[in-house]
C-alpha cells in the first residue's frame, strides 16, 4: 500500500522471507518490533549480526559453534568410539536434549539428492572420512531422517564404510511410543513389521 | 544446552520474545538466519534498525509514517469531513486494503481499559479533539473492535463528541458474510438481532 512507509514494508518483507511466516504474521511481527522499546529492537538486530558473525562450522564435526572446535568434540567425557551422523545442527540439539547419547556427532549439512543436484561431494562426507582415519571410531550411527534422501544418504555412507571394517547402524523406525497402530501410515506400519524384534 | 553457542542462544531468545513464536519456531528461525547468505542477514538486521529509526507517529492522525505528516493526511484526494477512529495502525492497513474508504483516520494507539490502568489520557483522544477544532469534520466513525474495551472507548468518545454537534457512528457488527447462523456465537447473534435493518 502506498501509505505504508518503505522501512515498515521492508521489515514486513524480511519477516515474510522466513520459513513458515505468512504475510499476516509478518505484518504482526513488524508492528510488534515498532512497538518494542528501542534497546530491545537494537538487541534483536545485534543478535542477528552477532550470530552470523561468530558462528561457523566446527572444524571436526561441522556442527555450529563459536569456537574452532565445538564443546562436544572438545569434551573429555565423550565416547570417542561412536559417531552419530545427522543431517543438520537442529538434529544435534534434539539428541543433546535427551541427555542419553554420549558419543560424538557428524553434521552432513544436507542429504544426497540427485534431483536437486546435491551429490555426495556437496555434503560433509569427505570430512567424515577424514575423521575415521585415526582408528578411534568403532561405530557410526546413521541418524538421517526416514525420507527418500535420508535413506539414500544412510545407504551411501554405509556402503562406503562397511568395507573399511566399521560397524554402521541405523536408528530404529516404527510406531512412535504412545501412538496407535490404527492411525499409523502404511509405510511406518510396514517398517515396524519388517524390523520386528524377538521378545 | 551447554553446547549451544551463546550467540545462537541469544538469537533464538530474540525470536522467542516475538508474539506467537514458540521455542521450536524460534529455533527453526534462528537456524534459518544462520543458513542465510550474509548480506540477507545483514539486510534483516538493517530493516529492524531502520524501521525503528525512521518510523514514528503522524503529527495529525498518529498512524505510523516516515514523514512528518502521513500520505493519507497529506492527500488532496481524501474526504476531510470523515474520520475513522481505530485502535492501532494495523487497522488502518485493513481499511486501506479495501480501497473503499476515502476519508481520514485517527489511530488511538490503545483502548481505554481501567483494569490495566489505561485511562482516556493514555491514548490519543486529546489529539483527536485537537483535529476537530477547525470545523471541517462532520462525521466520526468509531471502528474499534467489538470487545469490552473497544465498546467502552467508542462509548466514551461518542459521549464526548455528540454534545459538540458531531455525527458519531459505529461499525456494524453481526453475522459475517458467508457465515452460518447455526455457528454464530450468542453475543454475535444477539447483536445481529438488535441491529436488524428494515428491508
mmCIF file of C-alpha atoms in Angstrom:
data_model
loop_
_atom_site.group_PDB
_atom_site.id
_atom_site.type_symbol
_atom_site.label_atom_id
_atom_site.label_comp_id
_atom_site.label_asym_id
_atom_site.label_seq_id
_atom_site.Cartn_x
_atom_site.Cartn_y
_atom_site.Cartn_z
ATOM 1 C CA UNK A 1 0.000 0.000 0.000
ATOM 2 C CA UNK A 2 1.168 3.444 -0.899
ATOM 3 C CA UNK A 3 0.552 4.741 2.609
ATOM 4 C CA UNK A 4 2.849 2.147 4.235
ATOM 5 C CA UNK A 5 6.289 3.625 4.966
ATOM 6 C CA UNK A 6 9.110 1.982 2.997
ATOM 7 C CA UNK A 7 11.027 0.946 6.118
ATOM 8 C CA UNK A 8 7.952 -0.781 7.532
ATOM 9 C CA UNK A 9 7.296 -2.560 4.244
ATOM 10 C CA UNK A 10 10.897 -3.720 4.138
ATOM 11 C CA UNK A 11 10.678 -5.051 7.706
ATOM 12 C CA UNK A 12 7.490 -6.942 6.854
ATOM 13 C CA UNK A 13 9.206 -8.433 3.796
ATOM 14 C CA UNK A 14 12.179 -9.525 5.906
ATOM 15 C CA UNK A 15 9.882 -11.390 8.268
ATOM 16 C CA UNK A 16 7.826 -12.836 5.407
ATOM 17 C CA UNK A 17 11.028 -14.286 3.899
ATOM 18 C CA UNK A 18 11.455 -16.522 6.967
ATOM 19 C CA UNK A 19 10.152 -20.100 6.643
ATOM 20 C CA UNK A 20 6.600 -20.623 7.873
ATOM 21 C CA UNK A 21 5.897 -16.900 8.316
ATOM 22 C CA UNK A 22 2.977 -15.752 6.154
ATOM 23 C CA UNK A 23 2.002 -12.221 5.143
ATOM 24 C CA UNK A 24 -0.290 -11.672 8.137
ATOM 25 C CA UNK A 25 2.205 -12.951 10.699
ATOM 26 C CA UNK A 26 4.988 -10.905 9.093
ATOM 27 C CA UNK A 27 2.827 -7.808 9.478
ATOM 28 C CA UNK A 28 2.068 -8.604 13.118
ATOM 29 C CA UNK A 29 5.760 -9.174 13.902
ATOM 30 C CA UNK A 30 6.838 -5.960 12.138
ATOM 31 C CA UNK A 31 4.320 -3.915 14.122
ATOM 32 C CA UNK A 32 5.494 -5.636 17.276
ATOM 33 C CA UNK A 33 9.082 -4.551 16.551
ATOM 34 C CA UNK A 34 7.874 -0.961 16.099
ATOM 35 C CA UNK A 35 6.155 -1.136 19.469
ATOM 36 C CA UNK A 36 9.284 -2.526 21.190
ATOM 37 C CA UNK A 37 11.490 -0.318 23.356
ATOM 38 C CA UNK A 38 14.398 0.940 21.241
ATOM 39 C CA UNK A 39 17.079 -1.066 23.043
ATOM 40 C CA UNK A 40 15.151 -4.306 22.614
ATOM 41 C CA UNK A 41 14.891 -3.770 18.849
ATOM 42 C CA UNK A 42 18.595 -2.963 18.756
ATOM 43 C CA UNK A 43 19.302 -6.135 20.719
ATOM 44 C CA UNK A 44 17.339 -8.135 18.164
ATOM 45 C CA UNK A 45 19.276 -6.662 15.225
ATOM 46 C CA UNK A 46 22.538 -7.219 17.086
ATOM 47 C CA UNK A 47 21.617 -10.845 17.838
ATOM 48 C CA UNK A 48 21.213 -11.489 14.095
ATOM 49 C CA UNK A 49 24.525 -9.853 13.189
ATOM 50 C CA UNK A 50 26.490 -11.443 16.018
ATOM 51 C CA UNK A 51 25.107 -14.915 15.369
ATOM 52 C CA UNK A 52 26.038 -14.557 11.691
ATOM 53 C CA UNK A 53 29.495 -13.216 12.539
ATOM 54 C CA UNK A 54 30.523 -15.548 15.348
ATOM 55 C CA UNK A 55 29.011 -18.875 14.346
ATOM 56 C CA UNK A 56 30.592 -21.246 11.849
ATOM 57 C CA UNK A 57 31.085 -24.993 11.476
ATOM 58 C CA UNK A 58 33.219 -26.930 13.968
ATOM 59 C CA UNK A 59 36.446 -27.992 12.260
ATOM 60 C CA UNK A 60 35.828 -31.595 13.281
ATOM 61 C CA UNK A 61 32.100 -32.411 13.430
ATOM 62 C CA UNK A 62 30.782 -29.492 11.293
ATOM 63 C CA UNK A 63 28.172 -28.576 13.938
ATOM 64 C CA UNK A 64 27.537 -24.854 14.510
ATOM 65 C CA UNK A 65 29.932 -23.380 17.065
ATOM 66 C CA UNK A 66 31.591 -20.117 18.004
ATOM 67 C CA UNK A 67 34.944 -21.814 18.693
ATOM 68 C CA UNK A 68 37.382 -23.577 16.399
ATOM 69 C CA UNK A 69 36.399 -26.946 17.875
ATOM 70 C CA UNK A 70 32.940 -27.308 19.406
ATOM 71 C CA UNK A 71 32.433 -28.185 23.118
ATOM 72 C CA UNK A 72 31.217 -31.688 22.236
ATOM 73 C CA UNK A 73 34.265 -32.596 20.124
ATOM 74 C CA UNK A 74 36.430 -30.945 22.752
ATOM 75 C CA UNK A 75 34.917 -32.708 25.773
ATOM 76 C CA UNK A 76 36.991 -35.390 27.543
ATOM 77 C CA UNK A 77 33.731 -37.008 28.774
ATOM 78 C CA UNK A 78 32.528 -38.052 25.337
ATOM 79 C CA UNK A 79 32.792 -41.579 23.991
ATOM 80 C CA UNK A 80 35.137 -41.215 21.003
ATOM 81 C CA UNK A 81 34.317 -44.631 19.590
ATOM 82 C CA UNK A 82 30.834 -43.674 18.297
ATOM 83 C CA UNK A 83 29.790 -41.021 15.788
ATOM 84 C CA UNK A 84 26.138 -40.173 15.223
ATOM 85 C CA UNK A 85 25.702 -38.805 11.673
ATOM 86 C CA UNK A 86 22.865 -36.277 11.252
ATOM 87 C CA UNK A 87 21.538 -34.020 8.527
ATOM 88 C CA UNK A 88 21.769 -30.670 10.310
ATOM 89 C CA UNK A 89 22.599 -28.903 13.611
ATOM 90 C CA UNK A 90 18.958 -28.988 14.771
ATOM 91 C CA UNK A 91 19.262 -32.768 14.953
ATOM 92 C CA UNK A 92 22.266 -32.498 17.288
ATOM 93 C CA UNK A 93 20.177 -30.300 19.579
ATOM 94 C CA UNK A 94 17.395 -32.915 19.580
ATOM 95 C CA UNK A 95 19.821 -35.669 20.656
ATOM 96 C CA UNK A 96 21.524 -33.436 23.234
ATOM 97 C CA UNK A 97 18.160 -32.669 24.810
ATOM 98 C CA UNK A 98 17.811 -36.388 25.511
ATOM 99 C CA UNK A 99 20.993 -36.409 27.609
ATOM 100 C CA UNK A 100 21.252 -40.108 26.809
ATOM 101 C CA UNK A 101 23.782 -40.121 23.994
ATOM 102 C CA UNK A 102 27.390 -39.577 24.976
ATOM 103 C CA UNK A 103 29.229 -40.190 21.718
ATOM 104 C CA UNK A 104 30.296 -37.690 19.062
ATOM 105 C CA UNK A 105 28.345 -36.262 16.120
ATOM 106 C CA UNK A 106 28.911 -35.512 12.492
ATOM 107 C CA UNK A 107 26.699 -32.944 10.736
ATOM 108 C CA UNK A 108 26.320 -33.504 6.988
ATOM 109 C CA UNK A 109 24.635 -30.134 6.298
ATOM 110 C CA UNK A 110 22.306 -31.727 3.797
ATOM 111 C CA UNK A 111 21.378 -35.054 2.243
ATOM 112 C CA UNK A 112 22.258 -36.617 -1.082
ATOM 113 C CA UNK A 113 19.512 -35.647 -3.518
ATOM 114 C CA UNK A 114 20.400 -36.145 -7.185
ATOM 115 C CA UNK A 115 17.151 -34.485 -8.345
ATOM 116 C CA UNK A 116 18.211 -31.272 -6.579
ATOM 117 C CA UNK A 117 21.753 -31.624 -7.885
ATOM 118 C CA UNK A 118 23.151 -32.470 -4.432
ATOM 119 C CA UNK A 119 25.710 -35.240 -4.767
ATOM 120 C CA UNK A 120 27.968 -36.835 -2.108
ATOM 121 C CA UNK A 121 30.544 -34.077 -2.658
ATOM 122 C CA UNK A 122 28.069 -31.320 -1.779
ATOM 123 C CA UNK A 123 27.652 -32.518 1.805
ATOM 124 C CA UNK A 124 30.215 -33.145 4.546
ATOM 125 C CA UNK A 125 31.004 -36.793 3.763
ATOM 126 C CA UNK A 126 34.656 -36.140 2.933
ATOM 127 C CA UNK A 127 35.065 -34.569 6.374
ATOM 128 C CA UNK A 128 33.538 -37.677 7.966
ATOM 129 C CA UNK A 129 36.007 -39.974 6.167
ATOM 130 C CA UNK A 130 38.910 -37.804 7.369
ATOM 131 C CA UNK A 131 37.800 -38.268 10.976
ATOM 132 C CA UNK A 132 37.790 -42.038 10.697
ATOM 133 C CA UNK A 133 41.476 -42.328 9.809
ATOM 134 C CA UNK A 134 42.893 -42.399 13.340
ATOM 135 C CA UNK A 135 41.169 -45.689 14.192
ATOM 136 C CA UNK A 136 39.447 -44.460 17.376
ATOM 137 C CA UNK A 137 35.927 -44.791 15.955
ATOM 138 C CA UNK A 138 34.264 -48.205 16.023
ATOM 139 C CA UNK A 139 30.611 -47.465 15.252
ATOM 140 C CA UNK A 140 28.805 -44.962 13.032
ATOM 141 C CA UNK A 141 25.100 -44.426 13.749
ATOM 142 C CA UNK A 142 23.224 -43.144 10.705
ATOM 143 C CA UNK A 143 20.578 -40.823 12.138
ATOM 144 C CA UNK A 144 19.294 -39.152 8.986
ATOM 145 C CA UNK A 145 15.533 -38.802 8.627
ATOM 146 C CA UNK A 146 13.458 -41.699 7.229
ATOM 147 C CA UNK A 147 12.831 -39.860 3.939
ATOM 148 C CA UNK A 148 13.963 -40.963 0.481
ATOM 149 C CA UNK A 149 17.004 -38.668 0.675
ATOM 150 C CA UNK A 150 17.744 -39.633 4.280
ATOM 151 C CA UNK A 151 17.627 -43.345 3.459
ATOM 152 C CA UNK A 152 19.724 -42.906 0.314
ATOM 153 C CA UNK A 153 22.368 -40.959 2.227
ATOM 154 C CA UNK A 154 22.462 -43.544 5.036
ATOM 155 C CA UNK A 155 22.806 -46.282 2.413
ATOM 156 C CA UNK A 156 25.565 -44.482 0.535
ATOM 157 C CA UNK A 157 27.657 -43.832 3.644
ATOM 158 C CA UNK A 158 27.073 -47.355 4.940
ATOM 159 C CA UNK A 159 28.285 -48.874 1.660
ATOM 160 C CA UNK A 160 31.360 -46.677 1.868
ATOM 161 C CA UNK A 161 32.248 -47.516 5.478
ATOM 162 C CA UNK A 162 31.318 -51.169 5.922
ATOM 163 C CA UNK A 163 34.084 -52.470 3.623
ATOM 164 C CA UNK A 164 36.503 -50.419 5.731
ATOM 165 C CA UNK A 165 35.540 -52.533 8.765
ATOM 166 C CA UNK A 166 33.365 -50.030 10.643
ATOM 167 C CA UNK A 167 30.138 -51.034 12.346
ATOM 168 C CA UNK A 168 27.410 -48.934 10.733
ATOM 169 C CA UNK A 169 23.975 -48.829 12.406
ATOM 170 C CA UNK A 170 20.710 -47.056 11.652
ATOM 171 C CA UNK A 171 18.169 -45.520 14.057
ATOM 172 C CA UNK A 172 15.113 -47.711 14.590
ATOM 173 C CA UNK A 173 11.953 -46.548 12.832
ATOM 174 C CA UNK A 174 8.464 -47.812 13.630
ATOM 175 C CA UNK A 175 5.299 -46.980 15.532
ATOM 176 C CA UNK A 176 6.003 -43.984 17.821
ATOM 177 C CA UNK A 177 5.626 -44.700 21.535
ATOM 178 C CA UNK A 178 2.143 -43.670 22.633
ATOM 179 C CA UNK A 179 0.957 -43.833 19.023
ATOM 180 C CA UNK A 180 -1.810 -46.120 17.880
ATOM 181 C CA UNK A 181 -1.445 -48.835 15.240
ATOM 182 C CA UNK A 182 -4.765 -47.874 13.771
ATOM 183 C CA UNK A 183 -3.510 -44.395 12.876
ATOM 184 C CA UNK A 184 -0.028 -45.317 11.684
ATOM 185 C CA UNK A 185 0.544 -44.746 7.969
ATOM 186 C CA UNK A 186 1.258 -47.794 5.805
ATOM 187 C CA UNK A 187 4.953 -47.106 5.323
ATOM 188 C CA UNK A 188 5.530 -46.761 9.068
ATOM 189 C CA UNK A 189 3.487 -49.853 9.835
ATOM 190 C CA UNK A 190 5.322 -51.811 7.179
ATOM 191 C CA UNK A 191 8.667 -50.712 8.592
ATOM 192 C CA UNK A 192 7.565 -51.653 12.100
ATOM 193 C CA UNK A 193 6.657 -55.131 10.836
ATOM 194 C CA UNK A 194 9.884 -55.625 8.890
ATOM 195 C CA UNK A 195 12.056 -54.513 11.790
ATOM 196 C CA UNK A 196 10.174 -56.527 14.437
ATOM 197 C CA UNK A 197 12.381 -57.707 17.300
ATOM 198 C CA UNK A 198 12.269 -61.007 19.157
ATOM 199 C CA UNK A 199 10.790 -60.999 22.672
ATOM 200 C CA UNK B 1 22.219 -26.584 26.312
ATOM 201 C CA UNK B 2 25.862 -26.089 27.141
ATOM 202 C CA UNK B 3 26.946 -26.980 23.612
ATOM 203 C CA UNK B 4 24.808 -24.241 22.008
ATOM 204 C CA UNK B 5 26.897 -21.162 21.180
ATOM 205 C CA UNK B 6 25.892 -18.031 23.137
ATOM 206 C CA UNK B 7 25.171 -16.000 20.007
ATOM 207 C CA UNK B 8 22.844 -18.705 18.682
ATOM 208 C CA UNK B 9 21.052 -18.949 22.029
ATOM 209 C CA UNK B 10 20.616 -15.176 22.065
ATOM 210 C CA UNK B 11 19.174 -15.188 18.539
ATOM 211 C CA UNK B 12 16.720 -17.933 19.486
ATOM 212 C CA UNK B 13 15.667 -15.914 22.546
ATOM 213 C CA UNK B 14 15.126 -12.808 20.385
ATOM 214 C CA UNK B 15 12.797 -14.737 18.115
ATOM 215 C CA UNK B 16 11.039 -16.414 21.036
ATOM 216 C CA UNK B 17 10.283 -12.962 22.502
ATOM 217 C CA UNK B 18 8.096 -12.163 19.465
ATOM 218 C CA UNK B 19 4.347 -12.731 19.858
ATOM 219 C CA UNK B 20 3.104 -16.138 18.717
ATOM 220 C CA UNK B 21 6.614 -17.558 18.242
ATOM 221 C CA UNK B 22 7.217 -20.609 20.449
ATOM 222 C CA UNK B 23 10.510 -22.248 21.401
ATOM 223 C CA UNK B 24 10.537 -24.660 18.442
ATOM 224 C CA UNK B 25 9.706 -21.994 15.857
ATOM 225 C CA UNK B 26 12.295 -19.637 17.366
ATOM 226 C CA UNK B 27 14.895 -22.373 16.973
ATOM 227 C CA UNK B 28 13.888 -23.014 13.355
ATOM 228 C CA UNK B 29 14.041 -19.295 12.515
ATOM 229 C CA UNK B 30 17.436 -18.851 14.192
ATOM 230 C CA UNK B 31 18.913 -21.757 12.220
ATOM 231 C CA UNK B 32 17.383 -20.312 9.065
ATOM 232 C CA UNK B 33 19.174 -16.994 9.707
ATOM 233 C CA UNK B 34 22.473 -18.870 10.136
ATOM 234 C CA UNK B 35 21.876 -20.576 6.791
ATOM 235 C CA UNK B 36 21.098 -17.263 5.034
ATOM 236 C CA UNK B 37 23.647 -15.579 2.788
ATOM 237 C CA UNK B 38 25.494 -12.929 4.827
ATOM 238 C CA UNK B 39 24.004 -9.948 3.003
ATOM 239 C CA UNK B 40 20.472 -11.193 3.528
ATOM 240 C CA UNK B 41 21.026 -11.486 7.289
ATOM 241 C CA UNK B 42 22.539 -8.010 7.297
ATOM 242 C CA UNK B 43 19.527 -6.732 5.368
ATOM 243 C CA UNK B 44 17.235 -8.227 8.003
ATOM 244 C CA UNK B 45 19.127 -6.564 10.864
ATOM 245 C CA UNK B 46 19.173 -3.282 8.954
ATOM 246 C CA UNK B 47 15.426 -3.499 8.282
ATOM 247 C CA UNK B 48 14.803 -3.705 12.038
ATOM 248 C CA UNK B 49 17.064 -0.758 12.843
ATOM 249 C CA UNK B 50 15.827 1.431 10.003
ATOM 250 C CA UNK B 51 12.173 0.762 10.724
ATOM 251 C CA UNK B 52 12.768 1.689 14.370
ATOM 252 C CA UNK B 53 14.753 4.798 13.439
ATOM 253 C CA UNK B 54 12.616 6.213 10.650
ATOM 254 C CA UNK B 55 9.067 5.406 11.710
ATOM 255 C CA UNK B 56 7.086 7.484 14.196
ATOM 256 C CA UNK B 57 3.502 8.703 14.581
ATOM 257 C CA UNK B 58 1.991 11.109 12.041
ATOM 258 C CA UNK B 59 1.585 14.529 13.686
ATOM 259 C CA UNK B 60 -2.075 14.603 12.702
ATOM 260 C CA UNK B 61 -3.609 11.099 12.639
ATOM 261 C CA UNK B 62 -0.968 9.283 14.788
ATOM 262 C CA UNK B 63 -0.610 6.491 12.229
ATOM 263 C CA UNK B 64 2.911 5.133 11.636
ATOM 264 C CA UNK B 65 4.792 7.123 8.999
ATOM 265 C CA UNK B 66 8.301 8.089 7.985
ATOM 266 C CA UNK B 67 7.286 11.698 7.237
ATOM 267 C CA UNK B 68 6.065 14.486 9.492
ATOM 268 C CA UNK B 69 2.549 14.145 8.065
ATOM 269 C CA UNK B 70 1.488 10.788 6.602
ATOM 270 C CA UNK B 71 0.482 10.372 2.924
ATOM 271 C CA UNK B 72 -3.176 9.894 3.867
ATOM 272 C CA UNK B 73 -3.451 13.112 5.917
ATOM 273 C CA UNK B 74 -1.446 14.861 3.211
ATOM 274 C CA UNK B 75 -3.500 13.620 0.244
ATOM 275 C CA UNK B 76 -5.750 16.137 -1.568
ATOM 276 C CA UNK B 77 -7.993 13.245 -2.685
ATOM 277 C CA UNK B 78 -9.201 12.339 0.786
ATOM 278 C CA UNK B 79 -12.596 13.315 2.140
ATOM 279 C CA UNK B 80 -11.742 15.609 5.059
ATOM 280 C CA UNK B 81 -15.224 15.515 6.528
ATOM 281 C CA UNK B 82 -14.953 11.950 7.907
ATOM 282 C CA UNK B 83 -12.532 10.465 10.432
ATOM 283 C CA UNK B 84 -12.403 6.736 11.093
ATOM 284 C CA UNK B 85 -11.111 6.128 14.628
ATOM 285 C CA UNK B 86 -9.173 2.859 15.120
ATOM 286 C CA UNK B 87 -7.174 1.186 17.850
ATOM 287 C CA UNK B 88 -3.876 0.724 16.032
ATOM 288 C CA UNK B 89 -2.021 1.108 12.710
ATOM 289 C CA UNK B 90 -2.834 -2.477 11.653
ATOM 290 C CA UNK B 91 -6.499 -1.434 11.477
ATOM 291 C CA UNK B 92 -5.668 1.401 9.071
ATOM 292 C CA UNK B 93 -3.958 -1.141 6.814
ATOM 293 C CA UNK B 94 -7.070 -3.343 6.899
ATOM 294 C CA UNK B 95 -9.301 -0.450 5.792
ATOM 295 C CA UNK B 96 -6.817 0.708 3.135
ATOM 296 C CA UNK B 97 -6.752 -2.796 1.656
ATOM 297 C CA UNK B 98 -10.490 -2.405 0.999
ATOM 298 C CA UNK B 99 -9.900 0.660 -1.191
ATOM 299 C CA UNK B 100 -13.473 1.660 -0.369
ATOM 300 C CA UNK B 101 -12.943 4.212 2.386
ATOM 301 C CA UNK B 102 -11.699 7.612 1.288
ATOM 302 C CA UNK B 103 -11.905 9.626 4.496
ATOM 303 C CA UNK B 104 -9.209 10.243 7.107
ATOM 304 C CA UNK B 105 -8.147 8.119 10.091
ATOM 305 C CA UNK B 106 -7.244 8.617 13.705
ATOM 306 C CA UNK B 107 -5.148 5.989 15.489
ATOM 307 C CA UNK B 108 -5.724 5.821 19.253
ATOM 308 C CA UNK B 109 -2.735 3.526 19.970
ATOM 309 C CA UNK B 110 -4.730 1.611 22.545
ATOM 310 C CA UNK B 111 -8.153 1.386 24.158
ATOM 311 C CA UNK B 112 -9.468 2.639 27.460
ATOM 312 C CA UNK B 113 -9.019 -0.184 29.966
ATOM 313 C CA UNK B 114 -9.313 0.874 33.619
ATOM 314 C CA UNK B 115 -8.297 -2.590 34.865
ATOM 315 C CA UNK B 116 -4.958 -2.224 33.051
ATOM 316 C CA UNK B 117 -4.577 1.349 34.251
ATOM 317 C CA UNK B 118 -5.189 2.792 30.774
ATOM 318 C CA UNK B 119 -7.407 5.862 31.051
ATOM 319 C CA UNK B 120 -8.549 8.301 28.323
ATOM 320 C CA UNK B 121 -5.351 10.314 28.779
ATOM 321 C CA UNK B 122 -3.144 7.309 27.972
ATOM 322 C CA UNK B 123 -4.433 7.049 24.391
ATOM 323 C CA UNK B 124 -4.567 9.634 21.594
ATOM 324 C CA UNK B 125 -8.001 11.133 22.385
ATOM 325 C CA UNK B 126 -6.632 14.596 23.111
ATOM 326 C CA UNK B 127 -5.042 14.619 19.649
ATOM 327 C CA UNK B 128 -8.411 13.679 18.116
ATOM 328 C CA UNK B 129 -10.151 16.578 19.856
ATOM 329 C CA UNK B 130 -7.483 18.976 18.572
ATOM 330 C CA UNK B 131 -8.195 17.901 14.994
ATOM 331 C CA UNK B 132 -11.885 18.627 15.300
ATOM 332 C CA UNK B 133 -11.456 22.320 16.094
ATOM 333 C CA UNK B 134 -11.286 23.626 12.526
ATOM 334 C CA UNK B 135 -14.868 22.583 11.729
ATOM 335 C CA UNK B 136 -14.046 20.548 8.594
ATOM 336 C CA UNK B 137 -15.030 17.212 10.126
ATOM 337 C CA UNK B 138 -18.702 16.252 10.133
ATOM 338 C CA UNK B 139 -18.673 12.540 10.992
ATOM 339 C CA UNK B 140 -16.548 10.350 13.240
ATOM 340 C CA UNK B 141 -16.765 6.589 12.606
ATOM 341 C CA UNK B 142 -15.838 4.580 15.702
ATOM 342 C CA UNK B 143 -14.086 1.490 14.316
ATOM 343 C CA UNK B 144 -12.661 -0.012 17.495
ATOM 344 C CA UNK B 145 -13.055 -3.775 17.954
ATOM 345 C CA UNK B 146 -16.282 -5.189 19.428
ATOM 346 C CA UNK B 147 -14.551 -6.084 22.726
ATOM 347 C CA UNK B 148 -15.370 -4.668 26.163
ATOM 348 C CA UNK B 149 -12.526 -2.148 25.859
ATOM 349 C CA UNK B 150 -13.382 -1.324 22.248
ATOM 350 C CA UNK B 151 -17.020 -0.693 23.098
ATOM 351 C CA UNK B 152 -16.138 1.358 26.181
ATOM 352 C CA UNK B 153 -13.731 3.522 24.184
ATOM 353 C CA UNK B 154 -16.287 4.038 21.403
ATOM 354 C CA UNK B 155 -18.875 4.982 24.037
ATOM 355 C CA UNK B 156 -16.530 7.379 25.817
ATOM 356 C CA UNK B 157 -15.541 9.227 22.640
ATOM 357 C CA UNK B 158 -19.117 9.297 21.393
ATOM 358 C CA UNK B 159 -20.334 10.895 24.654
ATOM 359 C CA UNK B 160 -17.582 13.462 24.342
ATOM 360 C CA UNK B 161 -18.270 14.407 20.715
ATOM 361 C CA UNK B 162 -22.036 14.207 20.327
ATOM 362 C CA UNK B 163 -22.754 17.223 22.559
ATOM 363 C CA UNK B 164 -20.307 19.161 20.357
ATOM 364 C CA UNK B 165 -22.596 18.543 17.362
ATOM 365 C CA UNK B 166 -20.596 15.851 15.545
ATOM 366 C CA UNK B 167 -22.244 12.855 13.940
ATOM 367 C CA UNK B 168 -20.692 9.807 15.611
ATOM 368 C CA UNK B 169 -21.284 6.374 14.031
ATOM 369 C CA UNK B 170 -20.175 2.851 14.845
ATOM 370 C CA UNK B 171 -19.190 -0.016 12.517
ATOM 371 C CA UNK B 172 -21.955 -2.582 12.073
ATOM 372 C CA UNK B 173 -21.405 -5.868 13.891
ATOM 373 C CA UNK B 174 -23.345 -9.037 13.165
ATOM 374 C CA UNK B 175 -23.192 -12.355 11.316
ATOM 375 C CA UNK B 176 -20.146 -12.321 8.986
ATOM 376 C CA UNK B 177 -20.980 -12.605 5.282
ATOM 377 C CA UNK B 178 -20.706 -16.251 4.262
ATOM 378 C CA UNK B 179 -21.059 -17.322 7.892
ATOM 379 C CA UNK B 180 -23.860 -19.537 9.120
ATOM 380 C CA UNK B 181 -26.412 -18.581 11.768
ATOM 381 C CA UNK B 182 -26.098 -22.008 13.294
ATOM 382 C CA UNK B 183 -22.422 -21.471 14.135
ATOM 383 C CA UNK B 184 -22.595 -17.834 15.246
ATOM 384 C CA UNK B 185 -21.847 -17.319 18.941
ATOM 385 C CA UNK B 186 -24.633 -15.951 21.124
ATOM 386 C CA UNK B 187 -23.219 -12.464 21.513
ATOM 387 C CA UNK B 188 -22.843 -12.029 17.751
ATOM 388 C CA UNK B 189 -26.302 -13.442 17.059
ATOM 389 C CA UNK B 190 -27.810 -11.185 19.691
ATOM 390 C CA UNK B 191 -26.066 -8.163 18.195
ATOM 391 C CA UNK B 192 -27.284 -9.115 14.708
ATOM 392 C CA UNK B 193 -30.834 -9.286 16.041
ATOM 393 C CA UNK B 194 -30.651 -5.977 17.902
ATOM 394 C CA UNK B 195 -29.181 -4.153 14.915
ATOM 395 C CA UNK B 196 -31.554 -5.636 12.345
ATOM 396 C CA UNK B 197 -32.325 -3.303 9.451
ATOM 397 C CA UNK B 198 -35.614 -2.785 7.640
ATOM 398 C CA UNK B 199 -35.960 -4.321 4.163
#
